[in-house]
Coordinates of C-alpha atoms and ligand atoms in Angstrom, one line a residue:
M330 CA 2.8 8.3 -12.9
S331 CA 5.9 8.7 -10.6
R332 CA 8.9 9.3 -12.9
S333 CA 7.3 10.5 -16.0
A334 CA 5.2 12.9 -13.9
T335 CA 8.4 14.8 -13.0
K336 CA 7.8 16.5 -16.4
G337 CA 4.7 18.1 -14.9
F338 CA 6.7 19.9 -12.2
S339 CA 8.5 23.1 -13.1
M340 CA 10.9 23.1 -10.1
T341 CA 10.3 21.5 -6.7
P342 CA 7.8 18.7 -7.0
Q343 CA 4.6 19.2 -5.0
L344 CA 4.2 15.6 -3.9
E345 CA 7.2 13.4 -3.1
L346 CA 6.9 9.9 -1.8
Y347 CA 10.0 8.4 -0.2
G348 CA 10.2 4.7 0.1
D349 CA 11.7 1.3 -0.8
R350 CA 10.2 -1.9 -2.2
T351 CA 8.3 -2.9 1.0
G352 CA 4.6 -3.5 1.5
N353 CA 3.9 -0.3 3.3
C354 CA 5.7 1.8 0.7
L355 CA 4.2 0.0 -2.3
R356 CA 0.7 0.4 -0.9
A357 CA 1.3 4.2 -0.6
A358 CA 2.7 4.3 -4.2
I359 CA -0.2 2.3 -5.6
A360 CA -2.7 4.6 -3.8
L361 CA -1.1 7.7 -5.4
E362 CA -1.0 6.0 -8.8
E363 CA -4.6 4.8 -8.7
A364 CA -5.7 8.3 -7.5
E365 CA -3.9 9.6 -10.6
L366 CA -2.0 12.2 -8.5
P367 CA 1.3 13.6 -10.0
Y368 CA 4.2 12.8 -7.6
V369 CA 7.8 12.0 -7.6
A370 CA 9.0 8.7 -6.1
R371 CA 12.3 9.0 -4.1
H372 CA 14.0 5.7 -3.5
V373 CA 15.4 5.3 0.0
D374 CA 17.6 2.3 0.0
L375 CA 17.0 0.5 3.3
N376 CA 19.8 -2.0 2.7
A377 CA 22.2 0.9 2.3
R378 CA 20.8 2.4 5.5
A379 CA 19.7 5.6 3.7
H380 CA 16.8 5.9 6.1
L381 CA 19.2 6.5 8.9
G382 CA 21.1 9.3 7.2
E383 CA 20.8 12.9 8.3
A384 CA 18.9 14.0 5.2
F385 CA 16.2 11.4 5.7
L386 CA 16.0 11.7 9.5
S387 CA 15.2 15.4 9.1
L388 CA 12.1 14.3 7.3
N389 CA 11.1 11.5 9.6
P390 CA 13.1 11.3 12.8
L391 CA 11.8 7.8 13.4
G392 CA 13.9 6.7 10.3
K393 CA 11.0 4.8 8.6
V394 CA 9.5 4.7 5.2
P395 CA 7.2 5.6 3.5
V396 CA 7.1 9.4 3.9
L397 CA 4.9 11.7 1.8
V398 CA 5.8 15.4 1.5
D399 CA 3.1 17.6 0.2
R400 CA 4.3 21.1 -0.7
T401 CA 1.0 22.5 -2.1
G402 CA 0.1 24.4 1.1
T403 CA 1.8 27.3 2.8
A404 CA 3.9 24.9 4.9
P405 CA 4.8 21.4 3.8
L406 CA 2.7 18.5 5.1
V407 CA 4.7 15.4 6.1
L408 CA 3.0 12.1 6.5
T409 CA 4.9 9.1 7.9
Q410 CA 2.2 6.4 8.1
S411 CA 1.4 4.3 5.0
N412 CA -2.3 4.2 5.9
A413 CA -2.5 8.0 6.4
I414 CA -0.8 8.5 3.0
M415 CA -3.4 6.1 1.4
T416 CA -6.4 7.9 3.0
Y417 CA -4.9 11.3 2.1
A418 CA -4.6 10.2 -1.5
A419 CA -8.3 9.2 -1.4
Q420 CA -9.1 12.6 0.0
L421 CA -7.2 14.4 -2.7
A422 CA -8.9 12.5 -5.5
P423 CA -12.6 12.2 -4.4
G424 CA -14.3 9.1 -5.8
K425 CA -11.1 7.3 -7.0
L426 CA -10.3 5.2 -4.0
T427 CA -13.4 5.5 -1.8
P428 CA -17.1 6.0 -2.7
V429 CA -18.2 9.6 -2.1
S430 CA -21.9 9.8 -2.5
D431 CA -23.0 6.5 -0.9
E432 CA -22.4 6.5 2.9
R433 CA -23.0 2.7 3.2
A434 CA -20.7 1.9 0.3
K435 CA -18.0 4.1 1.9
A436 CA -18.5 2.3 5.2
R437 CA -18.2 -1.1 3.4
C438 CA -14.9 0.1 1.8
D439 CA -13.6 1.3 5.2
E440 CA -14.6 -2.0 6.9
R441 CA -12.7 -4.0 4.3
F442 CA -9.7 -1.7 4.4
F443 CA -9.4 -2.0 8.2
Y444 CA -9.9 -5.8 7.9
F445 CA -6.8 -6.1 5.7
V446 CA -4.8 -3.6 7.7
T447 CA -5.5 -5.1 11.2
D448 CA -6.3 -8.7 10.5
V449 CA -3.9 -9.6 7.7
I450 CA -1.1 -7.1 7.4
S451 CA -0.6 -6.6 11.1
P452 CA 0.0 -10.3 12.0
S453 CA 2.1 -10.7 8.9
M454 CA 4.3 -7.7 10.0
D455 CA 4.6 -9.2 13.5
A456 CA 5.7 -12.5 12.0
F457 CA 8.3 -10.6 9.9
L458 CA 9.7 -8.9 13.0
L459 CA 9.8 -12.2 15.0
H460 CA 11.8 -13.7 12.1
A461 CA 14.2 -10.7 12.2
Y462 CA 14.6 -11.2 15.9
G463 CA 15.6 -14.8 15.4
M464 CA 12.2 -16.2 16.7
G465 CA 11.1 -18.1 13.5
A466 CA 9.2 -20.7 15.5
A467 CA 7.0 -18.0 17.1
A468 CA 6.5 -16.4 13.8
A469 CA 5.0 -19.4 12.0
P470 CA 1.5 -19.3 13.6
L471 CA 1.2 -15.6 12.9
S472 CA 2.1 -16.1 9.2
Q473 CA -0.5 -19.0 9.1
R474 CA -3.1 -16.7 10.8
A475 CA -2.4 -13.9 8.3
A476 CA -2.8 -16.3 5.4
A477 CA -6.0 -17.8 6.8
M478 CA -7.5 -14.3 7.2
M479 CA -6.4 -13.5 3.6
Q480 CA -8.0 -16.7 2.3
A481 CA -11.2 -15.9 4.3
A482 CA -11.6 -12.7 2.2
E483 CA -12.8 -15.0 -0.6
T484 CA -16.3 -14.4 0.8
F485 CA -15.9 -10.6 0.3
L486 CA -16.1 -11.4 -3.4
D487 CA -19.3 -13.4 -3.3
D488 CA -21.4 -10.4 -4.2
D489 CA -18.8 -7.8 -5.1
R490 CA -16.3 -7.5 -7.9
F491 CA -13.8 -5.8 -5.7
M492 CA -12.6 -6.1 -2.1
S493 CA -13.8 -2.5 -1.6
G494 CA -17.3 -3.3 -2.9
A495 CA -18.7 -2.5 -6.3
Q496 CA -15.8 -0.2 -7.2
F497 CA -12.0 -0.5 -6.8
G498 CA -10.6 1.2 -3.7
L499 CA -8.3 1.3 -0.7
A500 CA -9.3 -2.2 0.5
D501 CA -8.1 -3.7 -2.9
I502 CA -4.7 -1.9 -2.5
A503 CA -4.3 -3.1 1.1
A504 CA -5.3 -6.6 0.1
Y505 CA -3.2 -6.9 -3.1
T506 CA 0.3 -6.4 -1.7
I507 CA -0.2 -8.6 1.3
A508 CA -1.9 -11.4 -0.9
R509 CA 1.2 -11.3 -3.1
A510 CA 3.5 -11.6 0.0
L511 CA 1.4 -14.5 1.3
Q512 CA 0.8 -16.2 -2.0
N513 CA 2.7 -19.4 -1.1
H514 CA 0.6 -19.9 2.0
I515 CA -2.8 -19.6 0.3
D516 CA -4.7 -22.6 -1.1
W517 CA -5.6 -21.0 -4.4
R518 CA -7.7 -24.0 -5.6
A519 CA -10.0 -23.4 -2.6
A520 CA -10.3 -19.7 -3.4
P521 CA -11.4 -19.3 -7.1
R522 CA -12.8 -15.7 -6.7
L523 CA -9.7 -14.6 -5.0
S524 CA -7.6 -16.1 -7.8
I525 CA -9.7 -14.1 -10.4
W526 CA -9.4 -10.9 -8.4
M527 CA -5.6 -11.3 -8.0
A528 CA -5.3 -11.7 -11.8
Q529 CA -7.4 -8.6 -12.4
M530 CA -5.4 -6.6 -9.9
A531 CA -2.1 -7.6 -11.5
E532 CA -3.3 -6.2 -14.8
R533 CA -4.2 -2.7 -13.4
P534 CA -1.9 -0.1 -14.8
G535 CA -1.9 1.9 -11.5
I536 CA -0.9 -1.2 -9.5
R537 CA 1.8 -2.0 -12.0
R538 CA 3.2 1.5 -11.9
G539 CA 3.0 1.6 -8.1
L540 CA 4.9 -1.7 -7.7
A541 CA 7.7 -0.2 -9.9
A542 CA 7.8 3.2 -8.1
F543 CA 11.0 2.6 -6.2
D544 CA 12.9 0.7 -8.9
Q545 CA 15.0 3.8 -9.6
P546 CA 18.3 4.2 -7.8
D547 CA 17.5 7.7 -6.5
T548 CA 18.3 8.6 -2.9
P549 CA 17.1 11.7 -1.1
Ligands
GSH116 N1 3.4 2.1 10.7 C1 4.3 2.5 9.7 C2 5.5 1.4 9.6 C3 6.6 2.0 8.9 C4 7.7 0.9 8.8 O1 7.9 0.1 9.7 N2 8.5 1.0 7.7 C5 9.6 0.0 7.5 C6 9.6 -0.4 6.1 S1 8.1 -1.1 5.7 C7 10.9 0.7 7.8 O2 11.1 1.9 7.5 N3 11.9 0.0 8.4 C8 13.2 0.5 8.6 C9 13.6 0.3 10.0 O3 12.7 0.1 10.9 O4 14.8 0.5 10.3 C10 3.6 2.5 8.3 O5 2.6 1.9 8.1 O6 4.0 3.3 7.4

């Protein structure tokens, strides 16, 4: 909904998501898309160091993406953590990304969401940083661990159609982008349910739009 949704804004957009084509940013964009919230995506080109420019640092002094700005209140709300942006999207669109009426179903969705965030995405991010610091040998076991934890999520699909439970949700978004990143490390023949789930996720319009959110050349 990102670019076409600009038509829905008379002047300053109410929700703006700043980011680039990284896992953290794409998860935030997919959450906004799947929640069907109108927003404008602003491309911050990390390669061009746009995140270190004065304009962007005034939004997030840490110089990191994603950043969500919500101007619907009396003062703008600025969120600089991908997971906070995702849970905020769930809050703004009750029932779209987390179950609302069934406490146990909500707990199951949270449990799975935190599994992917802490047990898969986190070691994978650490491996990425070790690579960036020239410590590729130290990174390898962390990448393998992340892939093994991703593959273990096959069991989440034994009884449920989605990673989040009976309905699509935050855990599916967290799982999908990291599963794509780790796809060459996963033994897909040993994970038939995961394979089917991946194919289904790839067909979701909200996921497709979220993945393309930062394809425009905009800069803040
Ligand atoms: N904990 C933050 C991490 C944000 C983060 O590290 N963003 C990366 C891109 S995914 C970034 O902006 N890197 C640029 C830099 O560190 O210079 C989140 O989940 O949003």
